[in-house]
mmCIF file of C-alpha atoms in Angstrom:
data_model
loop_
_atom_site.group_PDB
_atom_site.id
_atom_site.type_symbol
_atom_site.label_atom_id
_atom_site.label_comp_id
_atom_site.label_asym_id
_atom_site.label_seq_id
_atom_site.Cartn_x
_atom_site.Cartn_y
_atom_site.Cartn_z
ATOM 1 C CA MET A 955 91.030 73.464 106.032
ATOM 2 C CA THR A 956 89.690 73.109 109.487
ATOM 3 C CA GLY A 957 90.309 69.991 111.548
ATOM 4 C CA SER A 958 86.842 70.113 112.909
ATOM 5 C CA SER A 959 84.944 69.852 109.610
ATOM 6 C CA PRO A 960 82.958 66.715 108.987
ATOM 7 C CA HIS A 961 83.631 67.071 105.370
ATOM 8 C CA SER A 962 87.123 66.090 104.266
ATOM 9 C CA GLU A 963 88.480 67.697 101.104
ATOM 10 C CA SER A 964 88.893 64.311 99.576
ATOM 11 C CA SER A 965 85.237 63.503 99.998
ATOM 12 C CA LEU A 966 84.042 66.610 98.212
ATOM 13 C CA SER A 967 82.663 66.759 94.621
ATOM 14 C CA PRO A 968 85.050 68.018 92.008
ATOM 15 C CA GLU A 969 82.891 71.169 91.624
ATOM 16 C CA ARG A 970 83.226 71.985 95.434
ATOM 17 C CA THR A 971 86.934 71.247 95.259
ATOM 18 C CA ASP A 972 87.368 73.613 92.341
ATOM 19 C CA LEU A 973 85.399 76.417 94.125
ATOM 20 C CA LEU A 974 87.509 76.054 97.268
ATOM 21 C CA GLN A 975 90.796 75.931 95.307
ATOM 22 C CA ALA A 976 89.883 78.895 93.139
ATOM 23 C CA LEU A 977 88.804 81.048 96.031
ATOM 24 C CA ARG A 978 91.806 80.055 98.145
ATOM 25 C CA GLN A 979 94.109 80.950 95.290
ATOM 26 C CA GLN A 980 92.712 84.389 94.823
ATOM 27 C CA ARG A 981 92.631 85.038 98.555
ATOM 28 C CA PHE A 982 96.460 84.000 98.535
ATOM 29 C CA PHE A 983 97.076 86.540 95.758
ATOM 30 C CA LEU A 984 95.301 89.374 97.733
ATOM 31 C CA ARG A 985 96.923 88.483 101.074
ATOM 32 C CA ASN A 986 100.350 88.200 99.365
ATOM 33 C CA THR A 987 100.318 91.767 98.515
ATOM 34 C CA ALA A 988 100.271 92.672 102.261
ATOM 35 C CA ARG A 989 103.437 90.619 103.101
ATOM 36 C CA GLU A 990 105.815 92.489 105.225
ATOM 37 C CA LEU A 991 103.922 95.662 105.097
ATOM 38 C CA THR A 992 103.648 98.072 108.063
ATOM 39 C CA ASP A 993 100.308 99.411 109.023
ATOM 40 C CA ALA A 994 101.176 102.753 107.492
ATOM 41 C CA GLN A 995 102.235 101.150 104.307
ATOM 42 C CA ALA A 996 98.923 99.063 104.232
ATOM 43 C CA ALA A 997 97.029 102.339 104.561
ATOM 44 C CA THR A 998 98.959 104.089 101.801
ATOM 45 C CA CYS A 999 97.190 105.142 98.706
ATOM 46 C CA SER A 1000 100.152 104.799 96.280
ATOM 47 C CA THR A 1001 98.189 105.491 93.100
ATOM 48 C CA VAL A 1002 95.829 108.125 91.970
ATOM 49 C CA SER A 1003 92.934 106.071 93.417
ATOM 50 C CA ALA A 1004 91.823 106.121 97.003
ATOM 51 C CA LEU A 1005 92.498 102.382 97.294
ATOM 52 C CA CYS A 1006 95.046 100.865 99.779
ATOM 53 C CA ILE A 1007 96.034 97.300 100.416
ATOM 54 C CA GLY A 1008 94.633 96.994 103.876
ATOM 55 C CA GLY A 1009 91.359 98.620 102.816
ATOM 56 C CA LEU A 1010 91.072 96.356 99.886
ATOM 57 C CA ILE A 1011 91.461 93.303 102.174
ATOM 58 C CA LYS A 1012 88.933 94.725 104.528
ATOM 59 C CA HIS A 1013 86.452 95.380 101.799
ATOM 60 C CA VAL A 1014 86.816 91.925 100.258
ATOM 61 C CA ALA A 1015 86.283 90.328 103.725
ATOM 62 C CA ASP A 1016 83.124 92.445 104.102
ATOM 63 C CA VAL A 1017 81.902 91.581 100.681
ATOM 64 C CA GLU A 1018 82.597 87.858 101.301
ATOM 65 C CA ARG A 1019 80.942 87.994 104.653
ATOM 66 C CA GLY A 1020 77.789 89.630 103.162
ATOM 67 C CA TRP A 1021 77.437 87.218 100.345
ATOM 68 C CA ALA A 1022 77.927 84.166 102.792
ATOM 69 C CA ASP A 1023 75.147 85.630 104.897
ATOM 70 C CA PHE A 1024 73.102 85.898 101.769
ATOM 71 C CA ILE A 1025 73.631 82.235 100.921
ATOM 72 C CA VAL A 1026 72.481 81.254 104.424
ATOM 73 C CA ASP A 1027 69.783 83.890 105.276
ATOM 74 C CA GLY A 1028 68.757 85.472 102.020
ATOM 75 C CA PRO A 1029 68.797 89.197 101.212
ATOM 76 C CA ALA A 1030 69.143 91.639 103.834
ATOM 77 C CA GLU A 1031 67.092 94.828 103.647
ATOM 78 C CA ALA A 1032 68.674 96.943 100.967
ATOM 79 C CA PRO A 1033 70.229 100.211 102.110
ATOM 80 C CA ASP A 1034 68.875 103.515 100.783
ATOM 81 C CA HIS A 1035 71.359 104.148 97.840
ATOM 82 C CA HIS A 1036 70.447 107.723 97.962
ATOM 83 C CA ASP A 1037 71.609 108.202 101.558
ATOM 84 C CA PRO A 1038 75.112 109.930 101.711
ATOM 85 C CA ALA A 1039 75.775 107.956 105.010
ATOM 86 C CA VAL A 1040 75.422 104.658 102.953
ATOM 87 C CA HIS A 1041 78.024 106.065 100.359
ATOM 88 C CA GLU A 1042 80.349 107.043 103.105
ATOM 89 C CA ARG A 1043 80.143 103.695 104.827
ATOM 90 C CA HIS A 1044 80.958 102.012 101.535
ATOM 91 C CA ALA A 1045 83.882 104.378 100.915
ATOM 92 C CA GLN A 1046 85.232 103.534 104.528
ATOM 93 C CA SER A 1047 85.158 99.872 103.662
ATOM 94 C CA PHE A 1048 88.144 100.502 101.367
ATOM 95 C CA ARG A 1049 90.186 102.289 103.933
ATOM 96 C CA LEU A 1050 92.185 101.376 106.988
ATOM 97 C CA LEU A 1051 90.571 103.670 109.584
ATOM 98 C CA PRO A 1052 92.227 105.006 112.771
ATOM 99 C CA GLY A 1053 92.600 102.069 115.158
ATOM 100 C CA GLU A 1054 92.407 99.424 112.475
ATOM 101 C CA THR A 1055 95.585 97.427 111.781
ATOM 102 C CA LEU A 1056 96.765 95.192 109.000
ATOM 103 C CA ALA A 1057 96.970 92.275 111.430
ATOM 104 C CA GLY A 1058 93.415 92.853 112.565
ATOM 105 C CA VAL A 1059 91.988 93.075 109.067
ATOM 106 C CA LEU A 1060 93.929 89.971 107.965
ATOM 107 C CA ALA A 1061 92.586 88.067 111.122
ATOM 108 C CA ALA A 1062 89.013 89.035 110.236
ATOM 109 C CA TYR A 1063 89.552 87.916 106.741
ATOM 110 C CA ASP A 1064 90.815 84.641 107.961
ATOM 111 C CA GLU A 1065 87.562 84.189 109.970
ATOM 112 C CA VAL A 1066 85.420 85.047 107.014
ATOM 113 C CA ALA A 1067 87.399 82.731 104.758
ATOM 114 C CA ALA A 1068 87.057 79.783 107.157
ATOM 115 C CA ARG A 1069 83.166 80.315 107.454
ATOM 116 C CA THR A 1070 82.943 80.552 103.543
ATOM 117 C CA ASP A 1071 85.130 77.485 103.127
ATOM 118 C CA GLU A 1072 82.830 75.523 105.515
ATOM 119 C CA LEU A 1073 79.695 76.700 103.581
ATOM 120 C CA ILE A 1074 81.254 75.393 100.370
ATOM 121 C CA ARG A 1075 82.007 72.061 102.095
ATOM 122 C CA SER A 1076 78.631 71.618 103.773
ATOM 123 C CA LEU A 1077 75.830 73.341 101.817
ATOM 124 C CA PRO A 1078 73.269 70.637 101.020
ATOM 125 C CA ASP A 1079 72.696 72.111 97.516
ATOM 126 C CA LEU A 1080 74.793 74.626 95.321
ATOM 127 C CA ASP A 1081 71.706 75.227 93.260
ATOM 128 C CA ALA A 1082 69.711 76.638 96.101
ATOM 129 C CA SER A 1083 68.991 80.179 95.317
ATOM 130 C CA GLN A 1084 67.814 83.390 97.037
ATOM 131 C CA PRO A 1085 66.068 86.404 95.601
ATOM 132 C CA LEU A 1086 68.493 89.374 95.060
ATOM 133 C CA PRO A 1087 67.821 92.377 97.161
ATOM 134 C CA ALA A 1088 66.264 95.345 95.367
ATOM 135 C CA ALA A 1089 69.216 97.446 93.857
ATOM 136 C CA PRO A 1090 69.782 99.479 90.709
ATOM 137 C CA TRP A 1091 72.401 96.930 89.617
ATOM 138 C CA PHE A 1092 70.315 93.815 89.894
ATOM 139 C CA GLU A 1093 67.664 92.830 87.513
ATOM 140 C CA PRO A 1094 64.260 92.965 89.378
ATOM 141 C CA GLY A 1095 63.162 89.588 90.502
ATOM 142 C CA ALA A 1096 66.489 87.993 89.909
ATOM 143 C CA ARG A 1097 67.845 85.000 91.996
ATOM 144 C CA TRP A 1098 71.382 83.811 92.547
ATOM 145 C CA SER A 1099 72.310 80.244 93.415
ATOM 146 C CA ALA A 1100 74.881 79.529 96.073
ATOM 147 C CA ARG A 1101 77.122 78.544 93.200
ATOM 148 C CA ARG A 1102 76.611 81.980 91.345
ATOM 149 C CA VAL A 1103 77.382 83.851 94.639
ATOM 150 C CA LEU A 1104 80.501 81.908 95.002
ATOM 151 C CA VAL A 1105 81.735 82.554 91.489
ATOM 152 C CA HIS A 1106 80.958 86.322 92.213
ATOM 153 C CA VAL A 1107 83.041 86.235 95.392
ATOM 154 C CA ILE A 1108 85.934 84.575 93.460
ATOM 155 C CA ALA A 1109 85.716 87.206 90.751
ATOM 156 C CA GLU A 1110 85.555 90.066 93.332
ATOM 157 C CA THR A 1111 88.506 88.785 95.232
ATOM 158 C CA SER A 1112 90.490 88.362 91.922
ATOM 159 C CA GLN A 1113 89.676 91.908 90.827
ATOM 160 C CA HIS A 1114 90.789 93.414 93.982
ATOM 161 C CA ALA A 1115 93.876 91.285 94.165
ATOM 162 C CA GLY A 1116 94.985 92.864 90.840
ATOM 163 C CA HIS A 1117 94.274 96.335 92.343
ATOM 164 C CA ALA A 1118 96.310 95.571 95.417
ATOM 165 C CA ASP A 1119 99.103 94.107 93.324
ATOM 166 C CA ILE A 1120 99.338 97.441 91.418
ATOM 167 C CA ILE A 1121 99.319 99.474 94.766
ATOM 168 C CA ARG A 1122 101.900 97.338 96.279
ATOM 169 C CA GLU A 1123 104.251 97.759 93.352
ATOM 170 C CA ALA A 1124 103.777 101.441 93.559
ATOM 171 C CA ILE A 1125 104.664 101.292 97.365
ATOM 172 C CA ASP A 1126 108.022 99.423 97.099
ATOM 173 C CA GLY A 1127 108.311 97.757 93.801
ATOM 174 C CA ALA A 1128 107.271 94.321 95.164
ATOM 175 C CA LYS A 1129 104.969 92.254 92.976
ATOM 176 C CA SER A 1130 102.554 89.446 93.972
ATOM 177 C CA MET A 1131 103.078 87.400 90.864
ATOM 178 C CA GLY A 1132 106.325 87.402 89.007
#
């Protein structure tokens, strides 16, 4: 919660409170996988996948930022999904690159989270929708409401928190839950 928000948690509708609490809980689970890790550990791919904890947090922050932008501004121009550079940028979103630190990724995630939380508190209408960008995985002409976008962000965060939990357990046996 930010002290500068004109919308106190107690004045929010139950739906907005539920969205905030669900998103915060999944963010906690994801962030908790990074507790007490070094930058080298946060960049470690400890399973057969190319995923690492720092990269997952970076990716989730990027995804949440993009969807928050979508809620406010509508769809951005869709990248060319046949361009190898687009695929490489996507793959890099899952890695800690040279010069990136776990502390930096977590700080960026905090900024994204604060913005999204404020959107949840202040959006005039969770039913307001935007057309989805043209992409092979979206139905042509489909629209998503702000609510639907937020549910998607919660699901994405939850999915990657589970990935991060497995990766963390493979690094040093620590578990996020249990």
